[in-house]
Amino acid sequence: MSTKSKGNITSPILIEACKDAFKKLNPKLMARNPVMFVVEIGFVMTLLLSIFPSLFGGESNRGYNLTVSFILVLTILFANFAEALAEGRGKAQADSLKKTKQDTKAKVIQKDGSIKVVDAADLRKGDIVLVEANDFIPSDGDIIEGVASVDESAITGESATVIKESGGDFSSVTGGTKVISDYIKVKVSSDPGESFLDRMISLVEGAKRQKTPNELALSTLLVGLTLIFLLVCTTLVPIASYINVNLPTATLVALLVCLIPTTIGGLLSAIGIAGMDRVTQFNVIAKSGKAVEAAGDINTIILDKTGTITLGNRMAFSLLPVKGVTQKELNTFAAYSSMHDETPEGRSVVEFVVKAGAVKEGLKKEGSEGVEFTAESRMSGTDLADGTKVRKGAVDAIKKYILQQGGKVPIDLENISDEVASLGGTPLAVAEGTRILGVIYLKDTVKPGMKERFNELRKMGIKTVMCTGDNPLTAATIAKEAGVDDYIAEAKPEDKIRVIKREQAEGKLVAMTGDGTNDAPALAQADVGLAMNTGTHAAKEAANMVDLDSDPTKIIEIVAIGKQLLMTRGALTTFSIANDVAKYFAIIPAMFMVAIPEMKALNIMDLDTPQSAILAALIFNAIIIPLLIPLAMKGVNYVPMNASKLLTKNLFIYGLGGVIVPFIGIKAIDLILVLMGIA
């Protein structure tokens, strides 16, 4: 599913869209689009008139009726083609995803430790499977043991393998991906038909696409305009009769079709589908069109620091003992504190100490018990077999713990931790019993180009807030280096939700990016929640968007696509309504200037005959739809600028353009009709 191929319109897609355009003529399907359904009713009426000229009373021109009928059916087919083309790209993406679903076998670990090979389709949530080198991962899940390099190209389109490991924020795996080296044990997190891949296929196919609130509101407006123009056309009949003007039914139908917003009515669905498609072209799966639309109105973005703004691979860089403690003693107990810690940070501490050669006899787990990290305690560690308690964690948490144990805090601890924090590192204090031995310096780096990306968001008028569990000094250093507008230090999961709710209470729309289980509540609360594909299963479930490339800065593209979607819909609506001006000057004089010669003054385009004027307006009304399909699919170009300037620019282009273009188009078509002798 590479991004290079996803946006292409291939010959098979075009052929299938042409077929679907005819299939969509089914009245049951057309009724979902009231504007185009009215056009279809008009087509049926004029078709019947061409077969039975006197059907609705009085004689009528069979050739004229047939011509109007043909133009109307073309109008409908063009609108259906636009929608089918947008859907076709999604179906093509779904087909490529379906290829990754194959008859995969799963090695299920039984309660007695034995291995049973079953079909992947028979797996259930909670099953534990062994996946070895060259095996396909049979289902979504979380790694509970092991580390392996995984090929995710079937999902992301990227050929480079990624490292997946138990613990931390890189433990989630997706069914259909392949283990390249080593092995992992995976706890299945979804039942058959509910996997991430299954949902991706359903979403990109558009099978479950629902209209967004904005789209529903616009649809209501279009229906209202259609009813108004229907009443207008109906009242013209008695008015014309009063002045002894006979208005052919086909002419009234043509007037109605030209006046109702057929352009935007025919393209509205395609615009929404194409908006979702543009998101998937960036390797982002949006779970709803509402999320994409909301992204266009985002005011604030909350970003997790680790793995989002920074590379996320916090590794032990140095161990700094406090006064009175030897380097060897700190190294030894730092290793003990981490020997049950399966997170990347914990393993890096053990590896650092072993490389330093301080623990020659090795680390023995026998008899010891690991103490897991929790958001409340903000520390982890090991209870050794001899009863010694070794802990590591946030400096303030360890200080509080030691004081509760009756110990003392070293005088130089604060200076050491502040120095680490000032360098942008994360200080973790190490304690043994009632003593604090020193600080582990975990080093992380800001991702390249982050400052420039945040500047782009600032130009869009979007505020960026970094949330991190680090101490205020570390947070301030990273925030300054990354270029965010604000930061929150020592943040717990509930703090992130509090910030989001505070912003939402002020009437702002909030986006949140994250990858960890602790980010899940905030991702669910945010208006737009973007989870990283490398993140945990909980994060991906809570979010309404998943970034397959795990690039948090991609939120900028998503915001731009959201704005582009809203602008495209607004621009084409403006263009569609503005088109009516020229149609008034084409059709109204044509209908009445025979009985009222003074009406000829309104024929400012100097159209040849009443019939040529009506047919020219109707033909323009039809062909403008396929001409605008590329714009509906690609979207209006978005450049970050002041909202009022952007509105003025689009009104000038699509408002004024919507008035001028039909005058030129209708006149040109009229000349062609005269030259061809059709009217």
XYZ file of C-alpha atoms in Angstrom:
679
model
C 0.000 0.000 0.000
C 2.697 2.424 -0.942
C 1.924 6.085 -1.013
C 3.264 6.365 -4.531
C 0.609 4.196 -6.055
C -2.400 4.895 -3.948
C -3.334 8.197 -5.520
C -3.149 7.022 -9.140
C -6.260 6.652 -11.315
C -5.602 3.508 -13.348
C -7.454 2.195 -16.398
C -9.192 -0.595 -14.415
C -10.464 2.016 -11.923
C -11.800 4.183 -14.775
C -13.514 1.233 -16.460
C -15.083 0.081 -13.195
C -16.219 3.660 -12.419
C -17.939 3.853 -15.825
C -19.820 0.611 -15.086
C -20.774 1.796 -11.601
C -22.069 5.088 -13.016
C -24.790 3.126 -14.847
C -25.459 0.842 -11.877
C -26.060 3.901 -9.706
C -28.991 4.933 -11.936
C -31.055 2.642 -9.717
C -33.714 4.961 -8.191
C -33.144 3.417 -4.748
C -29.520 4.535 -4.884
C -30.306 7.887 -6.509
C -32.813 8.734 -3.765
C -29.853 9.127 -1.369
C -28.882 12.238 -3.337
C -32.108 14.326 -3.549
C -30.671 16.887 -5.989
C -29.639 14.295 -8.570
C -32.826 12.310 -7.916
C -34.824 15.339 -9.107
C -32.679 15.354 -12.259
C -33.457 11.666 -12.781
C -37.193 12.330 -12.459
C -36.786 15.088 -15.048
C -34.975 12.636 -17.322
C -37.814 10.103 -17.053
C -40.411 12.801 -17.825
C -38.590 14.096 -20.917
C -37.877 10.542 -22.091
C -41.587 9.707 -21.873
C -42.377 12.946 -23.754
C -39.983 11.962 -26.534
C -41.858 8.662 -26.882
C -45.348 10.047 -26.235
C -45.236 13.750 -27.301
C -48.740 14.554 -26.071
C -48.413 12.743 -22.733
C -48.651 15.837 -20.501
C -51.175 17.647 -22.681
C -50.575 19.505 -25.931
C -48.158 18.718 -28.735
C -44.424 18.956 -28.160
C -41.226 18.633 -30.176
C -40.082 14.997 -30.009
C -36.517 15.778 -31.139
C -36.172 18.586 -28.598
C -37.514 16.363 -25.804
C -35.117 13.576 -26.757
C -32.168 15.992 -26.774
C -33.076 17.343 -23.325
C -33.541 13.780 -22.057
C -30.105 12.766 -23.364
C -28.399 15.761 -21.735
C -30.126 15.035 -18.426
C -29.032 11.390 -18.351
C -25.474 12.544 -19.131
C -25.679 14.934 -16.164
C -26.664 12.063 -13.886
C -23.998 9.722 -15.291
C -21.289 12.367 -14.843
C -22.295 12.835 -11.188
C -22.412 9.061 -10.629
C -19.032 8.702 -12.324
C -17.479 11.265 -9.948
C -18.696 9.321 -6.917
C -17.755 5.939 -8.423
C -14.258 7.192 -9.287
C -13.659 8.346 -5.721
C -14.965 5.014 -4.399
C -12.867 3.133 -6.956
C -9.600 4.406 -5.521
C -10.660 3.200 -2.075
C -11.631 -0.217 -3.456
C -8.255 -0.501 -5.200
C -6.502 0.187 -1.898
C -8.712 -2.382 -0.181
C -7.803 -4.997 -2.801
C -4.098 -4.440 -2.151
C -4.728 -4.872 1.574
C -6.737 -8.037 1.043
C -3.677 -9.604 -0.570
C -1.992 -9.482 2.825
C -4.802 -11.612 4.267
C -3.862 -15.165 3.507
C -4.365 -18.576 5.043
C -1.897 -17.934 7.848
C -1.192 -20.592 10.450
C -0.753 -19.703 14.112
C 1.366 -21.445 16.737
C -0.827 -21.249 19.837
C 0.916 -21.785 23.178
C -1.182 -24.099 25.330
C -1.457 -23.882 29.126
C 0.999 -26.782 29.509
C 3.546 -24.958 27.308
C 3.006 -27.118 24.233
C 2.481 -25.650 20.750
C -0.690 -26.258 18.734
C -0.867 -25.116 15.089
C -4.265 -23.683 14.108
C -5.690 -21.436 11.371
C -5.356 -17.733 12.127
C -9.119 -17.424 11.636
C -9.625 -19.665 14.692
C -7.714 -17.364 17.049
C -9.612 -15.586 19.791
C -8.851 -12.581 21.947
C -6.516 -13.591 24.771
C -4.767 -16.446 22.927
C -0.965 -16.424 23.112
C 0.938 -17.290 19.945
C 4.581 -17.885 19.134
C 5.836 -16.091 16.013
C 9.321 -17.007 14.782
C 11.550 -15.778 11.958
C 9.806 -15.823 8.534
C 6.383 -16.347 10.134
C 3.475 -14.018 9.435
C 1.923 -12.488 12.534
C -1.526 -14.132 12.516
C -3.523 -11.431 14.288
C -3.326 -8.089 16.067
C -1.822 -8.251 19.509
C 0.755 -7.097 22.046
C 4.189 -8.634 22.514
C 4.524 -10.142 25.982
C 7.975 -11.673 25.482
C 10.893 -11.253 23.102
C 12.194 -8.773 20.567
C 12.154 -9.096 16.766
C 12.524 -7.130 13.555
C 9.198 -6.957 11.718
C 8.463 -6.247 8.055
C 5.361 -4.018 7.952
C 5.564 -3.176 4.231
C 2.235 -4.921 3.565
C 0.574 -2.285 5.750
C 2.779 0.803 5.529
C 4.429 0.417 2.131
C 7.825 0.990 3.781
C 10.453 -1.663 3.099
C 12.586 -0.930 6.184
C 11.948 -3.310 9.071
C 11.008 -2.052 12.532
C 12.040 -3.370 15.914
C 9.187 -4.609 18.072
C 9.692 -5.621 21.685
C 7.804 -6.390 24.855
C 7.162 -3.542 27.243
C 7.136 0.155 26.416
C 5.292 1.778 23.531
C 6.564 -0.450 20.711
C 4.886 -3.696 21.720
C 1.873 -3.593 19.412
C 1.911 -5.775 16.267
C -0.507 -5.980 13.355
C -1.840 -9.126 11.710
C -0.474 -9.670 8.211
C 3.008 -8.337 8.976
C 6.035 -10.637 8.977
C 8.749 -11.417 11.530
C 12.164 -11.262 9.856
C 14.444 -12.297 12.706
C 14.319 -13.660 16.256
C 10.996 -14.549 17.878
C 8.154 -12.978 19.853
C 5.235 -14.193 21.915
C 2.060 -12.270 21.127
C -1.148 -11.983 23.111
C -4.002 -11.723 20.587
C -6.107 -8.577 21.084
C -8.933 -9.037 18.561
C -11.417 -11.646 17.427
C -11.750 -12.690 13.741
C -13.148 -9.914 11.540
C -12.275 -7.233 14.095
C -8.566 -6.866 13.397
C -6.926 -3.606 12.377
C -6.476 -4.930 8.840
C -10.163 -5.899 8.602
C -11.222 -2.435 9.703
C -8.756 -0.777 7.327
C -10.232 -2.698 4.405
C -13.766 -1.761 5.401
C -12.868 1.907 5.847
C -10.935 2.417 2.609
C -13.663 0.609 0.662
C -16.056 3.216 1.971
C -18.520 0.510 2.962
C -19.193 2.166 6.299
C -18.697 5.793 5.287
C -21.192 8.053 6.972
C -21.872 11.656 6.037
C -20.161 14.168 8.295
C -22.155 16.858 10.161
C -20.878 19.501 7.731
C -21.846 17.340 4.760
C -25.308 16.710 6.212
C -25.829 20.434 6.799
C -24.815 21.227 3.226
C -27.073 18.450 1.911
C -29.977 20.021 3.810
C -29.171 23.401 2.222
C -29.087 21.851 -1.249
C -32.442 20.138 -0.679
C -33.889 23.468 0.496
C -32.636 25.262 -2.615
C -34.030 22.477 -4.802
C -37.483 22.831 -3.223
C -37.390 26.617 -3.636
C -36.512 26.399 -7.342
C -39.133 23.659 -7.805
C -41.762 26.081 -6.465
C -40.391 28.859 -8.686
C -40.642 26.701 -11.810
C -44.122 25.531 -10.826
C -45.414 29.100 -10.407
C -44.062 30.028 -13.855
C -46.759 27.850 -15.467
C -49.783 29.985 -14.407
C -47.806 33.190 -14.995
C -46.936 32.080 -18.542
C -50.516 30.997 -19.160
C -51.746 34.449 -18.093
C -49.640 36.145 -20.782
C -50.520 33.462 -23.351
C -47.074 31.820 -23.352
C -46.944 28.042 -23.740
C -44.037 26.622 -21.743
C -43.080 23.110 -22.917
C -42.620 20.612 -20.086
C -39.082 19.842 -21.285
C -38.185 23.559 -21.045
C -39.493 23.760 -17.473
C -37.497 20.650 -16.576
C -34.404 22.158 -18.187
C -34.894 25.391 -16.221
C -35.298 23.501 -12.956
C -32.215 21.346 -13.552
C -30.129 24.389 -14.464
C -31.211 26.355 -11.396
C -30.907 23.679 -8.712
C -27.340 23.146 -7.412
C -26.568 20.111 -9.585
C -22.819 20.843 -9.722
C -22.175 20.599 -5.996
C -25.003 18.039 -5.640
C -23.224 15.772 -8.112
C -19.782 16.254 -6.567
C -20.586 16.429 -2.844
C -20.194 12.715 -2.145
C -17.028 12.513 -4.257
C -15.475 15.408 -2.297
C -16.046 13.591 1.012
C -14.731 10.251 -0.242
C -11.713 11.924 -1.881
C -10.935 13.703 1.401
C -10.712 10.350 3.182
C -8.636 9.042 0.286
C -6.147 11.920 0.537
C -5.594 11.014 4.180
C -4.840 7.396 3.269
C -2.361 8.619 0.649
C -0.307 9.844 3.607
C -0.531 6.364 5.144
C -3.044 7.504 7.756
C -6.221 5.529 8.367
C -9.118 7.725 9.472
C -11.877 5.833 11.260
C -14.455 8.430 10.214
C -14.910 11.355 7.860
C -15.873 13.428 10.896
C -12.302 13.142 12.204
C -10.857 14.401 8.900
C -13.319 17.281 8.834
C -12.622 18.183 12.466
C -8.899 18.327 11.672
C -9.620 21.303 9.423
C -10.875 23.314 12.418
C -8.223 22.319 14.972
C -7.055 25.100 17.322
C -4.749 23.191 19.673
C -2.532 20.127 19.330
C -1.424 18.149 22.401
C 1.719 16.125 21.769
C 3.309 13.433 23.869
C 7.064 13.975 24.185
C 8.608 10.511 24.192
C 8.354 8.852 20.794
C 6.426 11.791 19.417
C 8.564 14.915 19.661
C 11.685 12.981 20.606
C 12.967 9.756 19.050
C 11.644 7.854 22.043
C 14.696 5.643 22.513
C 15.745 6.914 25.933
C 18.886 4.967 26.674
C 21.288 4.953 29.594
C 24.000 7.465 28.716
C 25.751 7.808 32.043
C 25.479 6.816 35.715
C 26.300 9.634 38.139
C 26.923 8.646 41.805
C 26.228 11.043 44.683
C 28.969 11.962 47.147
C 30.130 8.991 49.222
C 28.997 6.329 46.731
C 31.417 4.557 44.385
C 30.789 4.193 40.671
C 30.865 0.406 40.996
C 28.260 0.425 43.771
C 25.891 2.638 41.758
C 26.406 0.500 38.635
C 25.647 -2.695 40.511
C 22.407 -1.528 42.098
C 21.302 0.308 38.945
C 21.592 -3.038 37.137
C 19.672 -4.814 39.917
C 16.908 -2.176 39.780
C 16.473 -2.840 36.058
C 16.913 -6.579 35.683
C 13.134 -7.202 35.731
C 12.396 -4.099 33.654
C 11.612 -5.244 30.079
C 11.215 -1.710 28.697
C 13.891 -0.429 26.287
C 15.091 2.006 28.974
C 15.402 -0.755 31.551
C 17.324 -3.052 29.223
C 19.636 -0.192 28.244
C 20.638 0.283 31.899
C 21.580 -3.387 32.251
C 23.478 -3.343 28.946
C 25.333 -0.165 29.956
C 26.425 -1.660 33.266
C 27.441 -5.014 31.759
C 29.539 -3.254 29.105
C 31.211 -1.239 31.860
C 32.235 -4.571 33.424
C 31.078 -3.566 36.904
C 28.916 -6.652 37.477
C 31.361 -9.425 36.698
C 29.372 -12.242 38.225
C 26.278 -11.324 36.172
C 22.774 -10.665 37.315
C 20.948 -13.491 39.008
C 17.142 -13.284 39.007
C 16.643 -16.388 41.136
C 14.766 -15.512 44.314
C 14.277 -11.884 43.335
C 10.970 -10.252 42.497
C 10.325 -7.392 40.102
C 8.297 -4.312 41.077
C 6.485 -2.836 38.095
C 6.319 0.848 37.287
C 2.978 2.556 37.889
C 1.795 6.082 37.084
C 1.078 6.605 40.792
C 4.412 5.453 42.245
C 6.495 6.609 39.237
C 9.167 4.056 40.122
C 10.065 0.410 39.558
C 12.674 -1.928 40.908
C 13.580 -5.284 42.387
C 13.179 -6.978 45.744
C 16.297 -9.150 46.057
C 16.344 -12.599 47.620
C 18.119 -11.302 50.748
C 15.298 -8.764 51.345
C 17.128 -5.747 49.906
C 14.801 -3.361 48.108
C 16.269 -1.610 45.071
C 14.301 1.112 43.331
C 14.738 3.518 40.413
C 12.392 6.240 39.250
C 11.639 9.947 39.027
C 13.893 11.908 41.373
C 11.062 13.465 43.386
C 9.311 10.072 43.680
C 12.495 8.388 44.973
C 13.103 11.252 47.428
C 9.593 10.843 48.815
C 10.047 7.062 49.013
C 13.363 7.333 50.899
C 12.016 9.877 53.366
C 9.092 7.537 54.072
C 11.648 4.766 54.755
C 13.421 6.993 57.268
C 16.404 7.701 55.023
C 18.098 10.957 54.031
C 18.357 12.735 50.700
C 21.968 13.434 49.575
C 22.811 17.126 49.383
C 24.204 16.906 45.843
C 21.293 14.873 44.370
C 19.378 17.975 43.297
C 22.396 19.485 41.521
C 23.121 16.253 39.640
C 19.507 15.796 38.519
C 19.229 19.470 37.504
C 22.400 19.182 35.439
C 21.022 16.118 33.605
C 17.697 17.862 33.041
C 19.379 21.024 31.749
C 21.049 18.907 29.058
C 17.632 17.646 27.930
C 18.105 14.248 29.533
C 15.854 12.372 31.938
C 17.296 11.798 35.421
C 16.261 8.638 37.282
C 17.349 8.271 40.894
C 18.564 4.874 42.154
C 17.924 3.794 45.740
C 19.031 0.784 47.788
C 17.258 0.285 51.083
C 17.121 3.739 52.671
C 19.986 5.206 50.618
C 19.960 7.150 47.360
C 23.029 6.094 45.389
C 22.957 8.356 42.359
C 21.305 9.207 39.072
C 20.828 7.349 35.787
C 21.142 9.794 32.889
C 18.704 8.698 30.156
C 19.364 10.519 26.926
C 16.756 11.251 24.256
C 16.913 13.549 21.234
C 14.375 15.744 19.466
C 13.419 14.437 16.036
C 14.984 16.346 13.129
C 12.898 19.145 11.602
C 10.444 19.392 14.500
C 11.002 23.128 15.030
C 10.235 23.908 11.379
C 7.113 21.742 11.482
C 5.791 23.505 14.571
C 6.409 26.853 12.865
C 4.109 25.673 10.064
C 1.394 24.899 12.606
C 1.861 28.343 14.142
C 1.244 29.915 10.712
C -2.035 27.994 10.581
C -2.995 29.570 13.902
C -2.613 26.301 15.804
C -1.177 26.182 19.312
C 1.148 23.291 20.225
C 1.383 21.894 23.765
C 3.877 19.217 24.811
C 2.908 16.844 27.634
C 5.606 14.844 29.385
C 6.171 12.966 32.599
C 9.647 14.507 32.862
C 10.550 17.098 35.461
C 9.990 20.806 34.651
C 13.652 21.503 33.803
C 13.911 18.641 31.293
C 10.526 19.559 29.850
C 11.540 23.201 29.427
C 14.767 22.231 27.652
C 13.027 19.877 25.212
C 10.165 22.356 24.650
C 12.619 25.112 23.757
C 14.608 22.854 21.434
C 11.470 21.547 19.694
C 9.830 24.959 19.435
C 6.426 24.155 20.988
C 4.230 26.982 22.298
C 3.652 25.498 25.749
C 4.477 22.429 27.821
C 3.208 20.510 30.835
C 5.783 18.689 32.960
C 5.317 15.686 35.252
C 2.048 14.992 33.439
C -0.062 11.992 34.358
C -2.722 10.554 32.006
C -5.423 12.531 33.806
C -3.413 15.746 33.334
C -3.514 15.323 29.552
C -7.284 14.846 29.664
C -7.603 17.919 31.909
C -5.718 20.057 29.372
C -7.876 18.786 26.504
C -11.102 19.411 28.414
C -9.926 22.910 29.388
C -9.252 23.797 25.755
C -12.567 22.265 24.642
C -14.415 24.224 27.326
C -13.110 27.387 25.665
C -14.771 26.307 22.415
C -11.588 25.006 20.802
C -11.117 21.798 18.848
C -8.188 19.735 20.095
C -5.958 17.165 18.404
C -3.789 14.718 20.321
C -0.966 12.501 19.123
C 0.438 9.664 21.166
C 1.586 6.061 21.137
C 1.431 4.709 24.676
C -1.268 3.041 26.739
C -1.168 6.037 29.072
C -2.092 8.245 26.067
C -5.275 6.253 25.314
C -7.681 8.245 27.551
C -6.498 11.558 26.076
C -6.667 10.201 22.512
C -10.276 9.202 23.131
C -11.169 12.603 24.622
C -9.590 14.654 21.815
C -11.618 15.762 18.784
C -8.869 14.298 16.610
C -6.808 11.486 18.132
C -3.818 10.359 16.051
C -2.169 7.162 17.307
C 1.161 5.856 16.075
C 1.104 2.433 14.419
C 4.187 1.469 16.444
C 2.258 2.294 19.590
C 0.203 0.097 21.852
C -3.047 -1.566 20.909
C -4.893 0.519 23.515
C -3.710 3.771 21.904
C -4.795 2.671 18.426
C -8.207 1.592 19.712
C -8.818 4.903 21.484
C -7.763 7.150 18.580
C -9.924 7.997 15.556
C -6.877 8.041 13.263
C -3.860 5.737 13.030
C -0.603 6.802 11.372
C 0.921 3.750 9.705
C 4.311 5.484 9.416
C 4.294 6.514 13.093
C 5.296 10.084 12.282
C 3.608 12.458 14.763
C 4.477 15.499 12.652
C 2.082 14.133 10.040
C -0.682 15.838 12.036
C 0.304 18.924 10.002
C -0.655 17.192 6.735
C -3.866 15.924 8.330
C -4.814 19.445 9.447
C -4.048 20.752 5.951
C -6.175 17.982 4.369
C -9.036 18.785 6.753
C -8.868 22.460 5.833
C -8.569 21.519 2.167
C -11.697 19.332 2.418
C -13.755 22.151 3.937
C -12.380 24.668 1.422
C -13.088 22.373 -1.538
C -16.666 21.837 -0.438
C -17.167 25.565 0.138
C -15.447 26.597 -3.103
C -17.489 24.254 -5.300
C -20.718 25.241 -3.517
C -19.919 28.910 -4.201
C -19.079 28.113 -7.826
C -22.267 26.051 -8.254
C -24.590 28.754 -6.915
C -22.755 31.537 -8.803
C -23.357 29.586 -12.040
C -27.067 30.377 -11.811
C -26.531 34.037 -12.809
C -25.539 33.149 -16.373
C -28.291 30.542 -16.629
C -30.901 33.180 -15.743
C -29.714 35.325 -18.638
C -29.780 32.294 -20.953
C -33.069 30.562 -20.149
C -35.475 33.259 -18.870
C -35.237 35.428 -22.038
C -35.504 32.276 -24.182
C -38.770 31.319 -22.469
C -40.533 34.677 -22.705
C -39.001 36.916 -25.398
C -41.361 35.608 -28.121
C -44.406 36.842 -26.149
C -42.580 39.755 -24.529
C -40.070 41.222 -27.051
C -38.655 43.544 -24.377
C -37.177 40.452 -22.673
C -34.670 40.289 -25.526
C -32.691 42.970 -23.694
C -31.787 40.305 -21.126
C -30.229 38.132 -23.838
C -26.865 39.771 -23.180
C -25.002 36.725 -24.546
C -26.831 37.148 -27.861
C -27.780 33.474 -27.970
C -29.107 32.430 -31.373
C -32.542 30.914 -30.662
C -34.643 30.069 -27.598
C -33.960 26.356 -28.111
C -30.199 26.847 -28.570
C -30.107 29.015 -25.427
C -31.878 26.373 -23.316
C -29.813 23.488 -24.699
C -26.535 25.443 -24.302
C -27.303 26.161 -20.634
C -28.305 22.541 -20.052
C -25.191 21.154 -21.780
C -22.923 23.504 -19.802
C -24.705 22.374 -16.623
C -23.850 18.753 -17.511
C -20.245 19.063 -18.710
C -19.120 21.296 -15.832
C -19.440 18.267 -13.511
C -16.755 16.077 -15.175
C -14.598 19.173 -15.705
C -14.609 19.760 -11.939
C -13.977 16.105 -10.981
C -10.153 16.595 -10.859
C -10.606 19.549 -8.491
C -13.035 17.576 -6.301
C -10.607 14.633 -6.158
C -7.416 16.628 -5.658
C -8.932 19.381 -3.543
C -8.465 23.131 -3.550
C -4.840 24.111 -2.987
C -4.282 25.098 0.645
C -1.583 27.562 1.681
C -1.291 28.564 5.378
C -2.533 32.162 5.650
C -4.912 34.444 7.511
C -8.497 33.113 7.396
C -9.985 36.384 6.073
C -7.396 36.558 3.284
C -8.108 32.949 2.400
C -11.866 33.626 2.254
C -11.363 36.712 0.065
C -9.095 34.779 -2.284
C -11.537 31.885 -2.720
C -14.552 34.159 -3.150
C -12.682 35.983 -5.901
C -11.633 32.773 -7.678
C -14.717 30.582 -7.243
C -17.387 33.233 -6.705
C -16.422 35.636 -9.490
C -15.160 32.720 -11.598
C -18.498 30.964 -11.090
C -20.252 33.988 -12.571
C -17.910 34.585 -15.542
C -17.122 31.028 -16.714
C -20.763 30.053 -17.534
C -21.221 33.148 -19.700
C -18.222 32.106 -21.792
C -19.155 28.401 -21.764
C -22.825 28.842 -22.654
C -22.015 31.263 -25.490
C -19.392 28.868 -26.895
C -21.802 25.912 -26.765
C -24.524 28.016 -28.427
C -22.165 28.811 -31.335
C -21.297 25.111 -31.700
C -24.982 24.122 -31.726
C -25.711 26.699 -34.443
C -22.748 25.540 -36.550
C -23.896 21.924 -36.188
C -27.448 22.912 -37.070
C -28.837 21.247 -33.933
C -30.849 24.287 -32.798
